[in-house]
Coordinates of C-alpha atoms in Angstrom, one line a residue:
M1 CA -143.2 -147.0 17.9
T2 CA -144.0 -150.7 18.6
D3 CA -143.3 -153.9 18.2
D4 CA -141.9 -155.1 19.0
S5 CA -141.9 -154.3 18.0
A6 CA -145.1 -154.5 18.7
G7 CA -143.3 -151.1 18.2
T8 CA -145.0 -147.9 18.5
A9 CA -146.5 -147.9 15.1
A10 CA -147.2 -151.5 15.7
E11 CA -146.2 -153.9 13.0
R12 CA -147.9 -157.2 12.4
P13 CA -146.1 -160.1 14.1
P14 CA -144.8 -163.0 11.9
E15 CA -147.8 -165.2 12.6
A16 CA -150.5 -162.6 12.7
P17 CA -153.5 -163.2 10.5
V18 CA -153.6 -161.2 7.3
G19 CA -156.8 -159.0 7.1
S20 CA -158.1 -155.6 6.7
T21 CA -157.4 -153.0 9.4
E22 CA -159.3 -150.3 7.6
P23 CA -162.9 -150.6 8.9
A24 CA -165.6 -149.0 6.8
G25 CA -169.0 -147.4 7.4
A26 CA -170.5 -147.4 10.8
V27 CA -167.7 -149.7 12.2
R28 CA -165.1 -147.1 11.2
W29 CA -167.0 -144.4 13.1
L30 CA -167.2 -146.7 16.1
V31 CA -163.5 -147.3 16.0
L32 CA -162.9 -143.6 15.8
A33 CA -165.1 -143.0 18.8
L34 CA -163.4 -145.7 20.8
G35 CA -160.0 -144.3 19.8
A36 CA -160.9 -140.8 20.8
A37 CA -162.2 -142.1 24.2
G38 CA -158.9 -144.0 24.7
V39 CA -156.7 -141.0 23.9
A40 CA -158.8 -138.8 26.1
L41 CA -158.5 -141.3 28.9
A42 CA -154.7 -141.5 28.6
V43 CA -154.3 -137.7 28.4
N44 CA -156.7 -137.3 31.4
Q45 CA -154.6 -139.8 33.4
Q46 CA -151.1 -138.5 32.5
F47 CA -151.9 -134.8 33.1
L48 CA -154.3 -135.4 36.0
L49 CA -156.9 -133.2 34.4
G50 CA -159.9 -134.8 36.1
L51 CA -162.2 -134.2 33.1
F52 CA -165.9 -134.5 34.0
G53 CA -164.7 -135.5 37.5
F54 CA -163.3 -138.7 36.0
Q55 CA -160.2 -139.8 37.8
P56 CA -159.6 -143.5 37.5
L57 CA -157.0 -144.8 39.9
G58 CA -154.5 -147.6 39.6
N59 CA -156.1 -150.8 38.2
A60 CA -159.3 -149.0 37.2
Y61 CA -157.4 -147.1 34.5
L62 CA -155.9 -150.3 33.2
Y63 CA -159.2 -152.1 33.0
Y64 CA -160.8 -149.2 31.1
L65 CA -158.0 -149.1 28.6
I66 CA -158.3 -152.9 28.0
A67 CA -162.1 -152.4 27.6
I68 CA -161.6 -149.7 24.9
F69 CA -158.7 -151.1 22.9
L70 CA -159.6 -154.7 23.1
A71 CA -162.9 -153.7 21.6
V72 CA -161.0 -151.9 18.8
T73 CA -159.0 -155.1 18.1
F74 CA -162.1 -157.1 17.5
L75 CA -163.4 -154.4 15.1
V76 CA -160.3 -154.0 13.0
L77 CA -158.8 -157.5 12.9
P78 CA -160.9 -160.1 11.1
L79 CA -162.2 -163.3 12.7
W80 CA -160.0 -165.2 10.2
S81 CA -158.1 -164.3 7.1
G82 CA -160.5 -163.4 4.3
A83 CA -163.5 -163.5 6.6
P84 CA -166.8 -162.6 4.9
R85 CA -168.8 -159.5 5.7
W86 CA -171.3 -161.2 8.0
T87 CA -168.5 -161.8 10.6
V88 CA -168.8 -158.1 11.5
W89 CA -171.7 -159.2 13.8
P90 CA -169.6 -161.6 15.9
N91 CA -167.0 -158.9 16.1
L92 CA -169.5 -156.4 17.4
V93 CA -170.6 -158.9 20.0
L94 CA -167.1 -159.5 21.1
S95 CA -166.4 -155.8 21.3
A96 CA -169.5 -155.2 23.4
L97 CA -168.4 -158.0 25.8
A98 CA -165.0 -156.4 26.1
L99 CA -166.5 -153.1 27.0
V100 CA -168.9 -154.6 29.5
S101 CA -166.6 -157.0 31.2
A102 CA -163.4 -154.9 31.5
G103 CA -165.5 -151.8 32.0
W104 CA -167.4 -153.4 34.9
L105 CA -164.0 -154.4 36.5
G106 CA -162.7 -150.9 36.1
N107 CA -165.8 -149.5 37.8
H108 CA -165.0 -151.8 40.7
G109 CA -161.3 -151.3 40.7
L110 CA -161.0 -150.1 44.3
D111 CA -163.2 -153.0 45.5
I112 CA -160.8 -155.5 43.8
I113 CA -157.9 -154.1 45.8
Q114 CA -159.5 -153.2 49.1
R115 CA -161.7 -156.3 49.4
G116 CA -159.1 -158.7 48.1
W117 CA -161.2 -160.1 45.2
E118 CA -158.1 -161.8 43.9
Y119 CA -158.6 -164.3 46.7
D120 CA -162.3 -164.1 47.3
A121 CA -164.5 -162.4 44.7
P122 CA -168.3 -162.2 44.4
P123 CA -170.0 -164.3 41.6
T124 CA -170.4 -161.4 39.3
A125 CA -166.7 -160.6 39.4
D126 CA -165.8 -164.2 38.7
V127 CA -168.1 -164.2 35.6
M128 CA -166.7 -160.9 34.3
A129 CA -163.2 -162.2 34.9
G130 CA -163.9 -165.4 33.1
I131 CA -165.4 -163.5 30.1
L132 CA -162.4 -161.2 29.9
I133 CA -159.8 -164.0 30.0
V134 CA -161.5 -165.7 27.0
L135 CA -161.6 -162.4 25.2
V136 CA -157.9 -161.8 25.9
L137 CA -157.1 -165.1 24.3
E138 CA -159.1 -164.4 21.2
G139 CA -157.5 -160.9 21.0
V140 CA -154.0 -162.4 21.2
R141 CA -154.9 -164.9 18.5
R142 CA -155.9 -162.2 16.1
A143 CA -153.1 -159.8 16.9
G144 CA -150.3 -162.2 17.6
G145 CA -151.1 -165.3 15.7
P146 CA -151.3 -169.0 16.6
I147 CA -147.8 -169.4 18.1
L148 CA -148.4 -166.5 20.6
L149 CA -151.8 -167.9 21.4
A150 CA -150.4 -171.3 22.1
T151 CA -147.7 -169.8 24.4
A152 CA -150.3 -167.7 26.3
L153 CA -152.5 -170.8 26.7
L154 CA -149.6 -173.1 27.8
F155 CA -148.3 -170.7 30.5
G156 CA -151.7 -169.1 31.3
T157 CA -153.0 -172.6 32.3
F158 CA -149.8 -173.6 33.9
P159 CA -151.1 -173.0 37.5
L160 CA -153.7 -175.7 36.9
Y161 CA -151.2 -178.5 36.6
A162 CA -147.9 -177.0 38.1
G163 CA -148.2 -179.3 41.1
H164 CA -147.9 -182.3 38.9
M165 CA -144.8 -181.2 37.0
P166 CA -141.3 -182.8 37.6
G167 CA -138.2 -181.2 39.0
F168 CA -137.7 -177.4 38.7
L169 CA -141.0 -177.2 36.7
W170 CA -142.9 -178.0 39.9
G171 CA -144.8 -175.1 41.3
T172 CA -147.8 -173.9 43.4
Q173 CA -151.0 -175.3 41.9
F174 CA -154.3 -173.4 41.6
G175 CA -157.9 -174.4 40.9
P176 CA -159.7 -173.1 37.8
V177 CA -161.5 -170.2 39.6
E178 CA -158.4 -169.3 41.6
T179 CA -156.4 -169.2 38.3
V180 CA -158.9 -166.9 36.6
R181 CA -159.0 -164.6 39.6
A182 CA -155.2 -164.4 39.8
H183 CA -154.9 -163.6 36.1
V184 CA -157.6 -161.0 35.8
L185 CA -158.0 -159.6 39.3
G186 CA -154.3 -159.9 40.4
V187 CA -151.6 -157.3 39.5
E188 CA -149.0 -159.6 38.0
S189 CA -150.8 -160.9 34.9
I190 CA -153.2 -159.2 32.5
I191 CA -152.7 -155.8 34.2
G192 CA -149.1 -156.5 35.1
I193 CA -146.0 -154.7 34.0
P194 CA -146.5 -155.1 30.3
M195 CA -149.9 -153.5 30.4
Q196 CA -148.8 -150.9 32.9
V197 CA -146.0 -149.8 30.5
V198 CA -148.5 -149.4 27.6
A199 CA -150.8 -147.4 29.8
E200 CA -148.2 -145.1 31.3
L201 CA -145.7 -144.7 28.5
V202 CA -146.3 -146.4 25.2
I203 CA -149.6 -144.8 24.2
G204 CA -148.0 -141.4 24.2
F205 CA -145.2 -142.6 21.8
V206 CA -147.8 -144.3 19.6
I207 CA -149.5 -140.9 19.3
F208 CA -146.2 -139.2 18.5
G209 CA -145.3 -141.7 15.8
S210 CA -148.7 -141.4 14.2
V211 CA -148.6 -137.6 14.3
L212 CA -145.1 -137.7 12.6
V213 CA -146.4 -139.9 9.7
T214 CA -149.7 -138.0 9.3
T215 CA -148.0 -134.6 9.1
R216 CA -145.6 -136.0 6.5
G217 CA -142.5 -136.0 8.8
S218 CA -141.3 -139.1 7.0
D219 CA -141.0 -137.1 3.7
F220 CA -138.9 -134.5 5.5
F221 CA -136.4 -137.0 7.0
M222 CA -136.0 -138.9 3.7
A223 CA -135.4 -135.6 1.9
L224 CA -132.9 -134.5 4.5
A225 CA -131.0 -137.7 4.1
A226 CA -131.0 -137.3 0.3
A227 CA -129.7 -133.8 0.6
L228 CA -126.9 -134.9 2.9
M229 CA -125.8 -138.2 1.3
G230 CA -127.5 -138.5 -2.1
H231 CA -124.6 -137.2 -4.2
T232 CA -121.9 -139.5 -2.6
R233 CA -120.7 -142.8 -4.0
G234 CA -123.7 -145.2 -3.8
G235 CA -125.6 -142.3 -2.3
P236 CA -129.2 -143.7 -2.5
A237 CA -128.2 -146.6 -0.3
K238 CA -126.7 -144.2 2.3
V239 CA -129.9 -142.2 2.1
A240 CA -131.8 -145.4 2.9
V241 CA -129.6 -146.2 5.9
L242 CA -129.7 -142.6 7.2
G243 CA -133.3 -141.8 6.4
S244 CA -134.7 -145.1 7.7
G245 CA -132.6 -144.9 10.8
I246 CA -133.8 -141.4 11.7
L247 CA -137.4 -142.1 10.8
G248 CA -137.5 -145.5 12.5
S249 CA -135.9 -144.1 15.6
L250 CA -138.9 -141.8 16.0
S251 CA -141.6 -144.2 15.1
G252 CA -140.1 -147.4 16.6
S253 CA -141.6 -149.7 14.1
V254 CA -139.8 -152.0 11.7
I255 CA -142.6 -152.9 9.2
S256 CA -144.2 -149.5 9.2
N257 CA -140.8 -147.9 8.5
I258 CA -140.2 -150.2 5.5
L259 CA -143.6 -149.5 4.1
T260 CA -143.1 -145.7 4.5
S261 CA -139.6 -145.3 3.3
G262 CA -139.1 -148.4 1.1
P263 CA -141.2 -147.2 -1.9
F264 CA -138.8 -144.2 -2.2
S265 CA -135.4 -145.7 -1.2
I266 CA -135.5 -149.0 -3.0
P267 CA -136.3 -147.8 -6.5
T268 CA -133.7 -145.0 -6.1
M269 CA -131.0 -147.5 -5.1
R270 CA -131.8 -149.6 -8.1
K271 CA -131.6 -146.6 -10.3
V272 CA -127.8 -146.2 -9.6
G273 CA -127.0 -149.9 -9.9
Y274 CA -127.8 -151.7 -6.7
P275 CA -129.4 -155.1 -7.4
A276 CA -133.0 -155.5 -6.2
G277 CA -132.2 -158.0 -3.5
Y278 CA -129.3 -155.9 -2.1
A279 CA -131.5 -152.8 -2.1
A280 CA -134.3 -154.6 -0.3
A281 CA -131.8 -156.0 2.2
I282 CA -130.4 -152.6 3.0
E283 CA -133.8 -151.2 3.7
A284 CA -134.7 -154.2 5.9
C285 CA -131.5 -153.9 8.0
A286 CA -131.8 -150.1 8.3
S287 CA -135.4 -150.3 9.4
T288 CA -134.7 -153.2 11.8
G289 CA -131.9 -151.3 13.5
A290 CA -134.0 -148.2 13.9
T291 CA -136.1 -150.0 16.5
L292 CA -132.9 -150.0 18.6
M293 CA -132.0 -146.4 17.9
P294 CA -132.8 -143.7 20.6
P295 CA -134.6 -141.5 21.4
V296 CA -137.8 -143.5 20.6
M297 CA -137.2 -147.3 20.6
G298 CA -139.7 -150.0 20.5
T299 CA -142.2 -150.9 23.2
V300 CA -139.7 -153.4 24.6
A301 CA -137.4 -150.6 25.7
F302 CA -140.1 -149.2 28.0
V303 CA -140.8 -152.7 29.4
M304 CA -137.1 -153.2 30.0
A305 CA -136.9 -149.9 32.0
S306 CA -139.8 -151.2 34.2
F307 CA -138.2 -154.6 34.7
L308 CA -134.9 -153.1 35.6
G309 CA -136.4 -150.4 37.7
V310 CA -134.4 -147.6 35.9
P311 CA -135.5 -144.5 34.1
Y312 CA -136.2 -144.8 30.4
G313 CA -133.4 -142.4 29.8
T314 CA -130.9 -144.9 31.1
I315 CA -132.0 -147.4 28.5
V316 CA -131.7 -144.7 25.8
I317 CA -128.1 -143.9 26.8
A318 CA -127.1 -147.5 27.0
A319 CA -128.5 -148.3 23.6
L320 CA -127.0 -145.4 21.7
I321 CA -123.5 -146.6 21.0
P322 CA -124.4 -150.1 19.8
A323 CA -127.1 -148.6 17.5
L324 CA -124.6 -146.1 16.1
L325 CA -122.0 -148.9 15.5
F326 CA -124.6 -150.9 13.7
Y327 CA -125.4 -148.0 11.3
A328 CA -121.7 -147.3 10.8
A329 CA -121.3 -151.0 9.7
L330 CA -124.2 -150.6 7.2
L331 CA -122.7 -147.4 5.8
F332 CA -119.3 -149.1 5.5
Q333 CA -120.8 -151.9 3.6
V334 CA -122.9 -150.0 1.1
D335 CA -120.0 -147.6 0.4
M336 CA -117.6 -150.5 -0.2
F337 CA -120.1 -152.3 -2.4
A338 CA -120.5 -149.1 -4.4
A339 CA -116.7 -148.7 -4.7
R340 CA -116.2 -152.2 -5.8
R341 CA -119.0 -152.0 -8.4
G342 CA -118.2 -148.5 -9.5
L343 CA -121.6 -147.1 -8.5
E344 CA -122.1 -143.4 -8.4
G345 CA -124.4 -141.1 -6.5
L346 CA -127.4 -139.2 -7.8
P347 CA -126.9 -136.2 -10.1
R348 CA -126.7 -132.9 -8.3
S349 CA -129.7 -131.7 -10.2
E350 CA -131.9 -134.4 -8.5
I351 CA -130.7 -133.7 -5.0
P352 CA -132.5 -131.1 -2.9
R353 CA -130.5 -128.5 -1.1
V354 CA -130.0 -128.9 2.7
W355 CA -131.0 -125.5 3.9
P356 CA -134.4 -125.3 2.1
I357 CA -135.1 -128.8 3.5
L358 CA -134.2 -127.7 7.0
L359 CA -136.3 -124.5 6.8
R360 CA -139.3 -126.5 5.7
G361 CA -138.8 -129.2 8.3
W362 CA -138.3 -127.0 11.3
P363 CA -141.5 -128.2 12.9
Y364 CA -140.2 -131.8 13.1
L365 CA -136.8 -130.7 14.4
L366 CA -138.5 -128.5 17.0
S367 CA -140.8 -131.3 18.2
L368 CA -137.8 -133.7 18.3
A369 CA -135.9 -131.2 20.5
V370 CA -138.9 -130.9 22.8
L371 CA -139.2 -134.7 23.0
I372 CA -135.5 -135.1 24.0
F373 CA -135.6 -132.1 26.4
V374 CA -138.7 -133.2 28.3
L375 CA -137.6 -136.9 28.2
M376 CA -134.0 -136.5 29.2
G377 CA -133.8 -133.1 30.7
L378 CA -137.0 -132.7 32.7
R379 CA -137.3 -136.6 33.1
L380 CA -141.0 -136.4 32.4
E381 CA -141.0 -139.6 30.4
S382 CA -144.7 -140.2 30.3
R383 CA -145.6 -136.7 29.2
S384 CA -142.8 -136.0 26.7
P385 CA -144.5 -137.5 23.6
Y386 CA -147.7 -135.6 24.3
Y387 CA -145.8 -132.3 24.5
A388 CA -143.8 -133.1 21.4
S389 CA -146.9 -134.2 19.5
A390 CA -148.7 -131.0 20.4
V391 CA -145.8 -128.9 19.3
M392 CA -145.7 -130.8 16.0
L393 CA -149.4 -130.3 15.3
V394 CA -149.2 -126.6 16.0
A395 CA -146.0 -126.0 14.0
T396 CA -147.2 -128.0 11.0
A397 CA -150.5 -126.0 10.9
F398 CA -148.7 -123.2 9.0
R399 CA -148.4 -125.2 5.8
K400 CA -151.3 -126.5 3.8
E401 CA -149.7 -129.8 2.9
T402 CA -148.9 -130.7 6.5
R403 CA -151.9 -129.1 8.3
L404 CA -154.1 -131.4 10.2
T405 CA -157.3 -131.3 8.2
L406 CA -160.5 -133.1 9.3
A407 CA -159.7 -136.0 7.0
R408 CA -156.2 -136.3 8.2
A409 CA -157.4 -136.1 11.8
N410 CA -159.7 -139.1 11.2
D411 CA -156.8 -141.0 9.7
L412 CA -154.6 -140.1 12.6
L413 CA -157.1 -141.2 15.2
L414 CA -157.7 -144.4 13.3
D415 CA -154.0 -145.1 13.1
I416 CA -153.6 -144.6 16.9
A417 CA -156.6 -146.7 17.7
V418 CA -155.5 -149.6 15.5
N419 CA -151.9 -149.6 16.8
V420 CA -152.7 -149.3 20.5
G421 CA -155.4 -152.0 20.0
K422 CA -152.9 -154.5 18.7
L423 CA -150.5 -153.6 21.5
V424 CA -153.1 -154.1 24.2
A425 CA -154.3 -157.4 22.7
I426 CA -150.7 -158.8 22.5
L427 CA -149.5 -157.6 25.9
A428 CA -152.6 -158.7 27.7
G429 CA -151.9 -162.2 26.3
I430 CA -148.3 -161.9 27.3
G431 CA -149.5 -161.0 30.8
L432 CA -150.9 -164.5 31.1
V433 CA -147.4 -165.9 30.5
V434 CA -145.9 -163.6 33.1
G435 CA -148.7 -164.4 35.6
G436 CA -148.5 -168.1 35.0
L437 CA -144.7 -168.2 35.7
S438 CA -144.9 -165.7 38.6
Y439 CA -147.8 -167.2 40.6
T440 CA -146.4 -170.7 40.4
G441 CA -142.9 -169.6 41.4
V442 CA -141.4 -171.5 38.4
A443 CA -139.5 -168.5 36.9
G444 CA -137.0 -168.3 39.8
A445 CA -136.5 -172.1 39.8
F446 CA -135.8 -172.1 36.1
S447 CA -133.1 -169.5 36.4
R448 CA -131.5 -171.3 39.3
E449 CA -131.5 -174.6 37.4
L450 CA -130.0 -173.0 34.3
L451 CA -127.3 -171.5 36.3
L452 CA -126.6 -174.9 38.0
H453 CA -126.4 -176.9 34.7
A454 CA -124.2 -174.3 33.0
G455 CA -121.7 -174.6 35.9
G456 CA -120.9 -171.0 35.7
N457 CA -119.9 -171.2 32.0
I458 CA -120.9 -167.8 30.8
P459 CA -120.2 -168.3 27.1
L460 CA -122.4 -171.4 27.2
M461 CA -125.2 -169.5 28.8
L462 CA -124.9 -166.7 26.4
L463 CA -124.9 -169.0 23.4
A464 CA -128.0 -170.8 24.8
G465 CA -129.7 -167.5 25.4
A466 CA -128.9 -166.3 21.9
V467 CA -130.3 -169.4 20.3
T468 CA -133.4 -169.3 22.5
S469 CA -134.0 -165.6 21.8
F470 CA -133.6 -166.1 18.1
V471 CA -136.0 -169.1 18.0
L472 CA -138.7 -167.5 20.1
G473 CA -138.3 -164.3 18.0
M474 CA -139.4 -166.3 14.9
G475 CA -142.9 -167.0 16.3
M476 CA -143.4 -164.1 18.8
T477 CA -143.2 -160.3 18.6
V478 CA -139.9 -159.0 20.0
T479 CA -141.7 -157.6 23.0
A480 CA -143.2 -161.0 23.8
C481 CA -139.9 -162.8 23.3
Y482 CA -138.1 -160.3 25.5
I483 CA -140.7 -160.4 28.3
F484 CA -140.6 -164.2 28.4
L485 CA -136.8 -164.4 28.5
S486 CA -136.4 -161.5 30.9
I487 CA -138.3 -163.6 33.4
L488 CA -136.5 -167.0 32.7
L489 CA -133.1 -166.2 31.3
A490 CA -132.0 -162.7 32.4
P491 CA -131.9 -163.5 36.2
A492 CA -129.5 -166.4 35.5
L493 CA -127.2 -164.2 33.4
I494 CA -127.2 -161.6 36.1
Q495 CA -126.5 -164.2 38.9
A496 CA -123.6 -165.4 36.8
G497 CA -122.0 -162.0 37.3
L498 CA -123.0 -160.2 34.0
N499 CA -124.1 -156.6 33.9
P500 CA -127.9 -156.5 34.4
L501 CA -128.6 -153.9 31.7
A502 CA -126.2 -155.6 29.2
S503 CA -128.0 -158.9 29.9
H504 CA -131.4 -157.5 29.1
L505 CA -130.1 -155.7 26.0
F506 CA -128.5 -159.0 24.9
I507 CA -131.9 -160.7 24.9
L508 CA -133.5 -157.8 23.0
Y509 CA -130.9 -157.7 20.3
W510 CA -131.1 -161.5 19.6
G511 CA -134.9 -161.4 19.6
M512 CA -134.7 -158.7 16.9
L513 CA -132.7 -160.9 14.5
S514 CA -135.6 -162.9 13.3
Y515 CA -136.7 -159.8 11.4
I516 CA -133.7 -160.2 9.0
T517 CA -132.9 -163.9 9.3
P518 CA -134.6 -166.7 7.2
P519 CA -136.9 -168.5 7.4
V520 CA -139.0 -165.8 9.0
A521 CA -137.2 -162.6 8.0
L522 CA -140.4 -160.5 8.1
A523 CA -138.5 -157.2 7.4
A524 CA -136.6 -158.7 4.5
I525 CA -139.8 -160.2 3.0
T526 CA -141.6 -156.9 3.3
A527 CA -138.8 -155.1 1.6
A528 CA -138.5 -157.8 -1.1
N529 CA -142.2 -157.3 -2.0
I530 CA -141.4 -153.7 -2.7
A531 CA -138.2 -154.4 -4.6
G532 CA -139.6 -157.4 -6.6
S533 CA -136.7 -159.6 -5.4
R534 CA -136.7 -163.2 -4.1
P535 CA -137.6 -163.2 -0.4
I536 CA -135.2 -165.9 0.7
E537 CA -132.3 -164.4 -1.2
T538 CA -133.1 -161.0 0.3
G539 CA -133.3 -162.6 3.7
F540 CA -129.8 -164.1 3.4
R541 CA -128.4 -160.8 2.1
A542 CA -130.0 -158.9 5.0
M543 CA -128.5 -161.5 7.4
R544 CA -125.1 -160.8 6.1
L545 CA -125.5 -157.0 6.1
G546 CA -126.9 -157.2 9.6
L547 CA -124.0 -159.3 11.0
P548 CA -123.1 -156.6 13.5
L549 CA -126.4 -157.3 15.2
F550 CA -125.2 -160.9 15.8
V551 CA -121.8 -159.8 17.2
L552 CA -122.5 -156.6 19.1
P553 CA -124.5 -158.2 22.0
F554 CA -121.6 -160.5 22.9
I555 CA -119.3 -157.5 22.9
F556 CA -121.2 -155.3 25.2
V557 CA -122.1 -158.2 27.6
Y558 CA -118.4 -158.7 28.2
D559 CA -117.5 -155.0 27.9
P560 CA -120.1 -152.7 29.3
A561 CA -118.1 -149.7 28.2
L562 CA -120.1 -150.0 24.9
I563 CA -123.3 -149.3 26.9
M564 CA -121.8 -146.2 28.5
E565 CA -120.7 -148.0 31.7
G566 CA -117.1 -147.1 32.6
T567 CA -114.8 -144.1 32.6
A568 CA -114.7 -141.7 29.7
L569 CA -111.3 -143.1 28.6
Q570 CA -112.6 -146.7 28.6
I571 CA -115.7 -145.8 26.6
V572 CA -113.7 -143.9 24.0
E573 CA -111.1 -146.6 23.7
R574 CA -113.6 -149.5 23.3
V575 CA -115.8 -147.5 20.9
G576 CA -112.7 -146.7 18.7
L577 CA -111.4 -150.3 18.7
T578 CA -114.9 -151.7 18.0
L579 CA -115.4 -149.3 15.1
I580 CA -112.0 -150.3 13.6
A581 CA -113.0 -154.0 14.1
I582 CA -116.4 -153.5 12.4
W583 CA -114.7 -151.7 9.5
A584 CA -112.2 -154.6 9.1
I585 CA -114.9 -157.3 9.2
T586 CA -117.2 -155.5 6.8
A587 CA -114.3 -154.8 4.5
A588 CA -113.5 -158.5 4.4
F589 CA -117.2 -159.3 3.5
E590 CA -117.2 -156.7 0.7
G591 CA -113.7 -157.5 -0.5
W592 CA -112.7 -153.8 -0.6
I593 CA -110.1 -152.1 1.7
Y594 CA -110.0 -148.3 1.7
G595 CA -106.7 -147.1 0.1
V596 CA -106.0 -150.6 -1.2
G597 CA -109.0 -151.5 -3.4
T598 CA -110.2 -155.0 -4.2
V599 CA -108.6 -157.9 -2.4
G600 CA -108.7 -161.7 -2.8
V601 CA -110.2 -164.4 -0.7
V602 CA -107.2 -165.2 1.4
S603 CA -106.6 -161.5 2.3
R604 CA -110.3 -161.2 3.2
V605 CA -110.1 -164.1 5.6
F606 CA -107.0 -162.7 7.3
F607 CA -108.5 -159.2 7.4
A608 CA -111.7 -160.5 9.1
A609 CA -109.5 -162.4 11.6
G610 CA -107.6 -159.2 12.4
G611 CA -110.9 -157.5 13.0
V612 CA -112.1 -160.3 15.4
L613 CA -108.8 -160.0 17.3
I614 CA -109.2 -156.3 17.7
I615 CA -112.7 -156.7 19.0
L616 CA -111.6 -159.0 21.9
P617 CA -111.4 -157.1 25.2
E618 CA -107.6 -157.8 25.6
L619 CA -104.8 -155.3 24.8
L620 CA -102.5 -157.9 23.3
T621 CA -105.1 -159.4 21.0
S622 CA -106.1 -155.9 19.9
I623 CA -102.4 -155.1 19.0
A624 CA -102.1 -158.4 17.2
G625 CA -105.2 -157.8 15.2
A626 CA -104.0 -154.3 14.2
G627 CA -100.8 -155.9 13.1
V628 CA -102.6 -158.3 10.9
L629 CA -104.6 -155.5 9.3
V630 CA -101.4 -153.6 8.5
V631 CA -99.7 -156.6 7.1
V632 CA -102.6 -157.5 4.8
A633 CA -103.0 -154.0 3.6
A634 CA -99.2 -153.6 3.0
F635 CA -99.0 -157.0 1.2
N636 CA -101.8 -156.0 -1.2
L637 CA -100.4 -152.6 -1.9
L638 CA -96.9 -154.1 -2.6
R639 CA -98.4 -156.7 -4.9
R640 CA -100.4 -154.1 -6.7
G641 CA -97.3 -151.9 -7.1
R642 CA -95.4 -154.8 -8.6
R643 CA -98.2 -155.5 -11.1
S644 CA -98.3 -151.9 -12.1
A645 CA -94.5 -151.9 -12.6
S646 CA -94.6 -155.1 -14.7
K647 CA -97.3 -153.7 -16.9
A648 CA -95.3 -150.5 -17.4

């Protein structure tokens, strides 16, 4: 799922170094062994198995996970891009140091808590803590890139000079040893909420996403989407939207989703007449939106649940309507584009039948049902992906092409180890940011200062938050961006009177936009490489197609009915009006109105204005907007009728 993601099938952040994540030879077997140990540790912890009498408690479990998966990070991510083979030896040394330092701390987990080592530790603990903090910084450099490293360094060292900062940036100052102890031995930094969320929730969903891909679940969902939508007008584009949405909602990963579904969806779209850049933009938007689509969202959704102190199911319910509205907007646009260009669907002979697809794909539908039932019904959030993964592995064993062979099991374990390793490296580094702001007390002061300077002007605060989220999203993973702003910005929005859940979702949505917006546009660039289109052009097309992602956060912040907060009547009313507004705005962009056909520039401007009026949370503006839509449609129909009469 991850990233942002990291998402669960962790994609590489924008600044991450490019290098092989496919270790070979003895290193590969070492990674597999570490991955197996990490999975066994997580399963042992979640199900309280007590295997071999091993029952790590509290912080010990977190240190052991860091030891294992930070070691994996050094083995699978190169020292630098294109590093020669001899660098495997420094990587092995760093891996050994991670195992020794974090493992030693895990072995003394109870001593750290009971004897207050955060404030007064023995020399050996200080040495191990110092080694680990250096390793965490190197891990975040490899997995997150230079911008994330600079952020972790800036805020991680902030306690050293906080007492010399001016105004609201002033905070409690620590010495060097005190700072290291706070970050490594305390519970608000490296082993703080981000790492706790990975340990308790995310690992299971990483396993679920990897099992889904390994057992060829992606093939099933793309085939199902083709069977349902492939024959319709512009069908392949709708298949890309539907298939990528379903697949991404289960894996939680933007880039992994594009690399999985893009090689199928993009050539098929081009086959029926979609330009290469447009096809790539559709795939990029569909995959980006999937990270916001329940039931399995990105890592950030689990972090959000922990920050807000609500069940993960609450986040899932709140995110459902905005995600569905976004995909509705994509379907509107690709259908209108096809109508205006006269594009058709795939021939019936090339489209699989629905029932045979469903019969072959029952293992995936069953595992999805188990996931949702255990997650939402039994409320066993941490165990649900393990049950769903086990069901999928058993159910897919009846067919040769999906059965988990020894080779596939090795690939599965490697995929899990690599993805969790990247997550642990990134979130341990983000823990330094959280700890630096928390221990100095600056986070609360920043929120109060922002609220004071905004003077209670909520639109100004939202605009500042949107821009900040977007800019930070260019250089950070979505999870890193969200965690940073949830500490600094979200409290100010909440104190200004906005809905807490809506405020946090607002930050998440705007942080996601960097995936489809130039100059970064990582999702668009990845899809452009598959399509053979120009990356910048694809990025701008994706930005236009993804416009609802820009607008929706402002809507649900002001109107929480869209996140399922309100009466049933309020929710239905606002969803209906928002859907009409999105249709009107997308129709204006594509220059095509259902029942009317192609319209000119002036009509498009007025139609978009009508959509904006409808979307405003006032009855009179909604009525006025609906009136504008009716007038524009009637005017174009009347003019078309006159033209037809004159030609006759």
